[in-house]
Every structure is written in structure tokens, then in C-alpha cells.
Tab-separated table of C-alpha atoms and ligand atoms in Angstrom:
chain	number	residue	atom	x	y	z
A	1	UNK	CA	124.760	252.223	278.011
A	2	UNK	CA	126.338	255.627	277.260
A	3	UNK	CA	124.137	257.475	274.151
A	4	UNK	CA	122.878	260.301	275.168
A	5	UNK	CA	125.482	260.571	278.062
A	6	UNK	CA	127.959	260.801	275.265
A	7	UNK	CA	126.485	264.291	273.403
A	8	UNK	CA	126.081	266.414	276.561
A	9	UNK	CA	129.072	268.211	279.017
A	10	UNK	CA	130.099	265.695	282.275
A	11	UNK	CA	128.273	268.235	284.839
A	12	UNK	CA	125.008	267.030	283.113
A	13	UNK	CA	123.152	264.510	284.989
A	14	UNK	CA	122.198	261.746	282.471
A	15	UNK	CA	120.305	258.773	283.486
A	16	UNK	CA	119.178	256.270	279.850
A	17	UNK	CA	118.312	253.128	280.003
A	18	UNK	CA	116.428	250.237	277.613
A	19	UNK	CA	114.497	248.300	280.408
A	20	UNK	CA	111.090	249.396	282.445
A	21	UNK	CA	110.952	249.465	285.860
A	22	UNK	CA	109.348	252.026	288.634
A	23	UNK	CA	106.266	253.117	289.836
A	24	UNK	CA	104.256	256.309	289.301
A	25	UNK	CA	103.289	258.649	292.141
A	26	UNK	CA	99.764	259.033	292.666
A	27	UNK	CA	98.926	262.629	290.644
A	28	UNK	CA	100.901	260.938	288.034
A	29	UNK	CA	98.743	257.678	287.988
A	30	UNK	CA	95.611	260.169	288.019
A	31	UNK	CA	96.972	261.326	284.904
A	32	UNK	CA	97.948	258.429	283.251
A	33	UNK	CA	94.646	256.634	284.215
A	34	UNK	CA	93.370	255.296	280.653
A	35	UNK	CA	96.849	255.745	278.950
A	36	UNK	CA	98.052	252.716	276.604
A	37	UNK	CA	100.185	250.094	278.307
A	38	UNK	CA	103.224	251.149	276.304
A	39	UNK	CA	102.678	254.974	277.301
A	40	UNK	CA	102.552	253.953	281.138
A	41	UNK	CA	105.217	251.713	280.536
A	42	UNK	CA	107.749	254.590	279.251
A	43	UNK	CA	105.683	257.473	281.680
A	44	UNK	CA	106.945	255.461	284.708
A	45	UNK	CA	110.362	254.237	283.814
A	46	UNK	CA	111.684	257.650	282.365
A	47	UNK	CA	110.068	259.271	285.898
A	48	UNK	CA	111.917	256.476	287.597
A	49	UNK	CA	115.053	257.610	286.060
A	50	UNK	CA	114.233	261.404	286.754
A	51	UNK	CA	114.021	260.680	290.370
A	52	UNK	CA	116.697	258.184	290.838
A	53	UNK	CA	119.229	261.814	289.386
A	54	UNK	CA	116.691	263.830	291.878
A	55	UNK	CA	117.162	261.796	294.591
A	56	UNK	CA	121.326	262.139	293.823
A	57	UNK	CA	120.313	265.887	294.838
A	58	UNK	CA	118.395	265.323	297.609
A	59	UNK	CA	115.155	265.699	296.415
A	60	UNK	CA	112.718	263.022	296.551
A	61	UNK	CA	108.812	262.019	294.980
A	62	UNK	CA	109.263	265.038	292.451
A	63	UNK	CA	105.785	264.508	290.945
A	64	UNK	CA	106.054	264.705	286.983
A	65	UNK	CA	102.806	265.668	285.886
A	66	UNK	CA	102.182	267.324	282.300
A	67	UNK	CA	101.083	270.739	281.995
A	68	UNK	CA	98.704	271.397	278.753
A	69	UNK	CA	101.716	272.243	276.642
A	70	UNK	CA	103.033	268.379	277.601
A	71	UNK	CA	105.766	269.820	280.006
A	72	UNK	CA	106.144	268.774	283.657
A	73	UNK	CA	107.692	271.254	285.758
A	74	UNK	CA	111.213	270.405	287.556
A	75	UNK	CA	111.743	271.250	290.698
A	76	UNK	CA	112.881	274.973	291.083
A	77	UNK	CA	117.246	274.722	291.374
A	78	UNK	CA	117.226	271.986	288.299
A	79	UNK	CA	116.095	272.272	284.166
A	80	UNK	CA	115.980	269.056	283.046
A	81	UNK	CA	114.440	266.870	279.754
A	82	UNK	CA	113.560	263.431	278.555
A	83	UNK	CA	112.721	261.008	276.078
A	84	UNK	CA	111.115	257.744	275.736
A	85	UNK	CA	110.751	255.730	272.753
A	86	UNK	CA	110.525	251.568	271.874
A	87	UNK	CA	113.896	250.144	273.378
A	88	UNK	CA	115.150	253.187	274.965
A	89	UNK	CA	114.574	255.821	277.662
A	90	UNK	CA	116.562	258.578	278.916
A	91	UNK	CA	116.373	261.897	281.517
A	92	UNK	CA	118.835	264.529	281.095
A	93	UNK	CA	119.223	267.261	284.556
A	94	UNK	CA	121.259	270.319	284.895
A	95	UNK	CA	121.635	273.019	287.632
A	96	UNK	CA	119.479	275.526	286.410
A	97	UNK	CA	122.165	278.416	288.066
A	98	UNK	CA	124.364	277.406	284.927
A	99	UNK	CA	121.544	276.039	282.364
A	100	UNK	CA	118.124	277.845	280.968
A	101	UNK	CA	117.072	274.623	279.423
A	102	UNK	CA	118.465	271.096	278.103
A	103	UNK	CA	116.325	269.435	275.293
A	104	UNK	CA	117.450	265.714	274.492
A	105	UNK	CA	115.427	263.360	271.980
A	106	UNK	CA	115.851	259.830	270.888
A	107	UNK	CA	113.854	258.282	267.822
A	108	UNK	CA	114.168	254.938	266.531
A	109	UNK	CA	116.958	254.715	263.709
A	110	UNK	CA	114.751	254.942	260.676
A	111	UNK	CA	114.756	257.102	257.808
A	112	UNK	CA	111.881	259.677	257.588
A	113	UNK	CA	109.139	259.195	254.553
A	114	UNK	CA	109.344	261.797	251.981
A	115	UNK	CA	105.836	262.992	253.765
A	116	UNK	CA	107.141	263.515	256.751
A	117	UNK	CA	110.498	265.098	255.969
A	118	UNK	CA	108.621	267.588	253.725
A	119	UNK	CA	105.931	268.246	256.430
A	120	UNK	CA	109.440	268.998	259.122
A	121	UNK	CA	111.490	270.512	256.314
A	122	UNK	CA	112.798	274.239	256.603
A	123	UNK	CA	114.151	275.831	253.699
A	124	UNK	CA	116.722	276.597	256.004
A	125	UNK	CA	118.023	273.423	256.969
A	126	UNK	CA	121.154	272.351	255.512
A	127	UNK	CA	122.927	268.706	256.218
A	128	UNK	CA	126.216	267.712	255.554
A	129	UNK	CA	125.503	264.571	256.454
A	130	UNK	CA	125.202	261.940	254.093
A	131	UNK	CA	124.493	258.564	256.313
A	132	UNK	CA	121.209	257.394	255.081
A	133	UNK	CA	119.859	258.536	258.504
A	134	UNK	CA	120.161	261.885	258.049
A	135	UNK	CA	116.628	262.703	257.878
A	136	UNK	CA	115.906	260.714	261.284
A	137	UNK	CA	118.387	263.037	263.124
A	138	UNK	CA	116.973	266.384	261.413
A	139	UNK	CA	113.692	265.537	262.985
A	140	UNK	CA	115.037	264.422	266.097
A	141	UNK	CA	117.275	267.620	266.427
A	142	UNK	CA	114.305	269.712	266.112
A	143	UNK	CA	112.813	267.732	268.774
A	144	UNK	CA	115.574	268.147	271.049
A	145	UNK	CA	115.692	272.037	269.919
A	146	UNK	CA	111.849	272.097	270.415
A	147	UNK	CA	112.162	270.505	273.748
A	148	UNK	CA	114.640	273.513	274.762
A	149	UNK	CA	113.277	276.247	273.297
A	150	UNK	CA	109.981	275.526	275.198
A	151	UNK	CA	111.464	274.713	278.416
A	152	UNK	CA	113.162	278.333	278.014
A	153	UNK	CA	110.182	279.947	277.788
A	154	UNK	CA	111.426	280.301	273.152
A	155	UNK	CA	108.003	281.024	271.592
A	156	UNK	CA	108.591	277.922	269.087
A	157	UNK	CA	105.138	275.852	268.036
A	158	UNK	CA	105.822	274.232	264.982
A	159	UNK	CA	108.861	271.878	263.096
A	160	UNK	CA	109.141	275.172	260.857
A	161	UNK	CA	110.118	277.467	263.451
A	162	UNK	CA	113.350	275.765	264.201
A	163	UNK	CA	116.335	275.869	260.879
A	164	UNK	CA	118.695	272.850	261.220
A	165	UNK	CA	122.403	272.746	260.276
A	166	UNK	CA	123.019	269.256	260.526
A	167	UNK	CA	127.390	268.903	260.845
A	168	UNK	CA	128.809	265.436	259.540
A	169	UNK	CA	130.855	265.568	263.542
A	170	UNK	CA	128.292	264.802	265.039
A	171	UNK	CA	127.393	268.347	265.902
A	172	UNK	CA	124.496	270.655	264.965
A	173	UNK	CA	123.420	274.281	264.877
A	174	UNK	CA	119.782	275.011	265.424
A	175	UNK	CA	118.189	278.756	264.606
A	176	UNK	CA	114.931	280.022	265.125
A	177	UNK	CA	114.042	282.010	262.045
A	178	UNK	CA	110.082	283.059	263.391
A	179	UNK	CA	111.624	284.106	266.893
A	180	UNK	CA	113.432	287.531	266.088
A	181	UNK	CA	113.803	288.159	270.133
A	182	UNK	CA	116.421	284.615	269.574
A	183	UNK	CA	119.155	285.756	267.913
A	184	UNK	CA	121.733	283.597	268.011
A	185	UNK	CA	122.266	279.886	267.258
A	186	UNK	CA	122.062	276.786	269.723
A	187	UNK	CA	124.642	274.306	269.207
A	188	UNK	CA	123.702	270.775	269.686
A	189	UNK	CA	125.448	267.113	269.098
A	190	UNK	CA	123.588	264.261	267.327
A	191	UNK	CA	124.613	260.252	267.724
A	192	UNK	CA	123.512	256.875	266.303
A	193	UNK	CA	123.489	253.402	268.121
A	194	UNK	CA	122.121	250.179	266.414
A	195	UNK	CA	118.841	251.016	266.794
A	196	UNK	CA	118.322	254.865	267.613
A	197	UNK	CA	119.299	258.444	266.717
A	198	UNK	CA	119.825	261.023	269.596
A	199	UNK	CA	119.776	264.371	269.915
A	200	UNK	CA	120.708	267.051	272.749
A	201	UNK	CA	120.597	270.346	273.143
A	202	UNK	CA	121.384	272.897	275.842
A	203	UNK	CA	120.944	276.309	276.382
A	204	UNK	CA	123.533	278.247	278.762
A	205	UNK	CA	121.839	280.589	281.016
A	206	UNK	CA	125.047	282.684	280.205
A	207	UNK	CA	124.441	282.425	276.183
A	208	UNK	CA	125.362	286.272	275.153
A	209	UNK	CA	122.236	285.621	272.643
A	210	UNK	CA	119.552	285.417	274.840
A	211	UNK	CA	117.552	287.666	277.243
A	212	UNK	CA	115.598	284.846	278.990
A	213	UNK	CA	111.225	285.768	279.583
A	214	UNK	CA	111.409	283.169	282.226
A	215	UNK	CA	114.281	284.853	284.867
A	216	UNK	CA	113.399	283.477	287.858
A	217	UNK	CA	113.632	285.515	291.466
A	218	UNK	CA	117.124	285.566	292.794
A	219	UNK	CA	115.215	283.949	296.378
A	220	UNK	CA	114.815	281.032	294.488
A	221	UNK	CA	118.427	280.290	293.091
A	222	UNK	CA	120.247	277.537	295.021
A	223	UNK	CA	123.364	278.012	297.155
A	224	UNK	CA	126.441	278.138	294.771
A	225	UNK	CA	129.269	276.470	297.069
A	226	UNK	CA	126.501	273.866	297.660
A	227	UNK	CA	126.168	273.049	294.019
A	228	UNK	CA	129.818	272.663	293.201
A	229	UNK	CA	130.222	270.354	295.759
A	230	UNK	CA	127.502	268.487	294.219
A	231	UNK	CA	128.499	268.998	290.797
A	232	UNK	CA	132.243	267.027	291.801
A	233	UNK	CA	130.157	263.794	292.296
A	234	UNK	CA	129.775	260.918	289.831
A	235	UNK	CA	127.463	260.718	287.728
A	236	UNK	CA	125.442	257.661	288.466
A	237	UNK	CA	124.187	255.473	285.179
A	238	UNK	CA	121.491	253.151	285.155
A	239	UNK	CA	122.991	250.030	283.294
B	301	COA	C1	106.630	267.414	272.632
B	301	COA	C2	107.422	266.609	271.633
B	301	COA	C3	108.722	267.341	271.332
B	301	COA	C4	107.730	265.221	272.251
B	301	COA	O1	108.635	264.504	271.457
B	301	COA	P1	108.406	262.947	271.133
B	301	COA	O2	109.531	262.506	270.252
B	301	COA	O3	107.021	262.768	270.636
B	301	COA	O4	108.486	262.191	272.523
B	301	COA	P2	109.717	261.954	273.501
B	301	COA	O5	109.516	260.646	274.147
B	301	COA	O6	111.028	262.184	272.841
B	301	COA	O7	109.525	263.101	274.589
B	301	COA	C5	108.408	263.072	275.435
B	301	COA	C6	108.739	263.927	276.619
B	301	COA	O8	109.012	265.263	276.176
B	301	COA	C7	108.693	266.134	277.246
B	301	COA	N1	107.863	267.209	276.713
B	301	COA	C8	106.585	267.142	276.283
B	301	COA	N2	106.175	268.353	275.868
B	301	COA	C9	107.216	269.183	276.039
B	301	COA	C10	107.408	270.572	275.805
B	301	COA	N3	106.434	271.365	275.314
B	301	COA	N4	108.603	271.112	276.112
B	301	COA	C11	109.602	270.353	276.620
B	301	COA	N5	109.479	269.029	276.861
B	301	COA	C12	108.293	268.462	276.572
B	301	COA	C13	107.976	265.323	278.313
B	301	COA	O9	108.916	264.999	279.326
B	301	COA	C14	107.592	264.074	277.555
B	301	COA	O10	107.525	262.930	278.377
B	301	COA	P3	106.130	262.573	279.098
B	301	COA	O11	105.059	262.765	278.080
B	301	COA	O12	106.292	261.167	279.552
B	301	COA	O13	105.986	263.540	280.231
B	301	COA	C15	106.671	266.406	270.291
B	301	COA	O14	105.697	265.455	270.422
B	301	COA	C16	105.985	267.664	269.799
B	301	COA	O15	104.839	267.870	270.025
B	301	COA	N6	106.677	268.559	269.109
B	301	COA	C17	106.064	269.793	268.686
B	301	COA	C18	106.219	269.959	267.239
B	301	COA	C19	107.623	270.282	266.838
B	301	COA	O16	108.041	271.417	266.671
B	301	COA	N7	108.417	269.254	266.581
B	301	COA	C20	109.729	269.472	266.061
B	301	COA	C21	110.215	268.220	265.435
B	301	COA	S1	109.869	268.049	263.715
């Protein structure tokens, strides 16, 4: 299975897969505790898939435990995102040297009510699209866009913050109209398989757009010759 793995650069870590398997580490089974069968079901395989690309980097039992904004902090030299919906799971990583953030989002392949589309709808947001899953993909590239834009520290809150220009490639631009310190645009790519629409996004630490709030200290950036060695090995898939 190659979805996601298709809309993001080769040096991106992508790990997607549509069956469940793993087990949670204990902080995460605190949290959990009481969840739905289906939400522990998609918590622990998309955490499984998160380490297995951790482990690839010689970091093991990264704990994945959301924060009260829903994020769970990566360990320190990587950005990473994922996604979990029915049939489908998937964990994007980068080095975060070369990446401020990487937002991905999957959503099943169905086209949004009129409710919801005008609840998500910017005036803004233009599609040249015309597949009848258009609206799907809008919504899921403001997920992905949300997903990066928070992970980067973008003050973004709401489906209205983010302007969509949805490109018939297979490519999208994403602006944040309420964030004036975010001047420029983040390009993303959309997809569609049988039964999902996907997303990704990812912003370049070297974007000329954006003066990131979140720099971290230079103590905590990883060894550079070290990374490229590890960014020349293969990317390992799950299926
Ligand atoms: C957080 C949000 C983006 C999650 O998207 P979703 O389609 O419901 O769920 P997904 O399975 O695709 O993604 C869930 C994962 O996103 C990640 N996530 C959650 N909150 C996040 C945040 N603030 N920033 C980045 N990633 C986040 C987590 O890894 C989460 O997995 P987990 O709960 O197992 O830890 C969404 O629920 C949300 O609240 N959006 C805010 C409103 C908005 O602007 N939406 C724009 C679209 S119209």
C-alpha cells in the first residue's frame, strides 16, 4: 500500500497500513483507559507504526501521549504526523533539521453534506477540481494544513483560518488568511484510493515565508553527517 507514501518527498518516512496490530505503552494505556474499542484500536496501531519508523532511527518506546491541544510530542531530532480512520492508518516522520512540521490526513472517500462543507467553507477556497469528491479532499486538506500549522507552533484554531486552493494535479495551496505573521502559502498534494482521500502537507524549516515561534536550541539539533547517512536508507513500508 503506497497512498500517502505517494504525496510526500522520498526522505519522508511513511509508514500506512489498513490492518491493527501493536500494543500501547503504559502512559498511553493510562490515557486511553475508557476509550471506545475502535479509538484503541487505531491509538495503538498508528503508535505501532510511529515506532516501527522510530525504531528505523534508533529510538525506541517513544511514548505518544496527547497533550490538551490533541498533539503528542515527537521525540526532539524528528516532526512527524498521523492519521487514523475506518480501513486505514498512516504515520508520516521527517528530520526536523530539514522540516518545521508535516501534516498528513486521510478521510473516508465520501462527499461532504452541504452542512458540513458550509460549516469548513472559506470564502477563499477555490477548487478546480471537479471529481465528485472534491469537497472530501477540501476538508481533509485543511486537516492536513491544520495538523501542520499546529505542529509549527501557526496560531490556526478553526476550519476558517486555513483558505484552500484545491489544483485538479493533485496538488494544493493552503493560506492562512487570520495569521498575518504567515505570509506565504504551503503547498500540499491530495490523492484518492477506492475508499479514502489523503492529504499531506509539509512545512520546510527553510520556507523563506516563515519565521518559526517554536526555534528550538541549536544543543538540541542532531548531528548532520549522521542524518544523511540515515536519510540514504530505505524506507521501510508496512504491507
Ligand atoms: C485534530 C484534528 C485535525 C484531527 O483530525 P481527524 O481527521 O479528526 O483525525 P485523524 O485520525 O486524521 O488524526 C488524529 C491524529 O492527529 C494528531 N493530532 C491531534 N491533534 C493535533 C494537533 N493539534 N496538531 C497536530 N496533530 C494533531 C494526533 O496524532 C491524532 O492521533 P491520536 O489522537 O491517536 O493521537 C481534528 O480533529 C481537529 O480538531 N481539527 C481542528 C479543526 C480544524 O481546523 N479542522 C480543519 C478541517 S475542516
Amino acid at each position: 500500500m503506497r497512498l500517502i507514501r505517494e504525496l510526500l518527498p522520498p526522505e519522508i518516512r511513511v509508514a500506512e497500513t489498513e490492518s491493527n496490530f501493536g500494543t500501547l505503552l503504559p502512559s498511553e494505556e493510562d490515557y486511553f483507559r475508557g476509550a471506545s474499542s475502535k479509538r484503541i484500536l487505531e491509538a495503538t496501531t498508528v503508535r505501532a507504526c510511529a515506532r516501527r519508523l522510530l525504531a528505523n532511527e534508533g529510538i525506541h518506546d517513544h511514548p505518544f501521549v496527547p497533550s490538551t491541544d490533541g498533539r503528542s510530542p515527537w521525540p526532539d531530532t524528528v516532526v512527524g504526523s498521523m492519521t487514523h480512520t475506518r480501513g486505514y492508518r498512516a504515520v508520516a516522520l521527517g528530520y526536523r533539521r530539514r522540516y518545521l512540521a508535516i501534516g498528513i490526513d486521510a478521510e473516508r472517500a465520501i462527499p461532504l453534506s452541504q452542512a458540513v462543507l458550509e460549516a469548513v467553507q472559506h470564502p477563499a477556497d477555490v477548487s478546480t477540481v471537479t471529481h465528485p469528491l472534491w469537497t472530501a479532499i477540501l476538508f481533509s486538506a485543511k486537516e492536513a494544513t491544520f495538523k501542520a500549522c499546529s505542529s509549527a507552533g501557526f496560531d490556526v484554531r478553526h476550519p476558517l483560518d486555513i483558505s484552500i486552493r484545491l489544483g485538479s494535479s493533485g496538488s494544493f495551496e493552503a493560506t492562512l488568511p487570520s495569521v498575518p505573521s504567515v505570509s506565504g502559502q504551503l503547498s500540499g498534494r491530495w490523492g484518492i484510493s477506492h475508499a479514502h482521500v489523503m492529504t499531506a502537507v509539509v512545512v520546510m524549516r527553510t520556507s523563506p515565508h516563515y519565521a518559526p515561534p517554536r526555534e528550538r536550541s541549536s544543543s538540541l539539533m542532531p548531528d548532520h553527517a549522521a542524518l544523511e547517512s540515515i536519510d540514504a536508507m530505505t524506507v521501510g513500508l508496512l504491507e
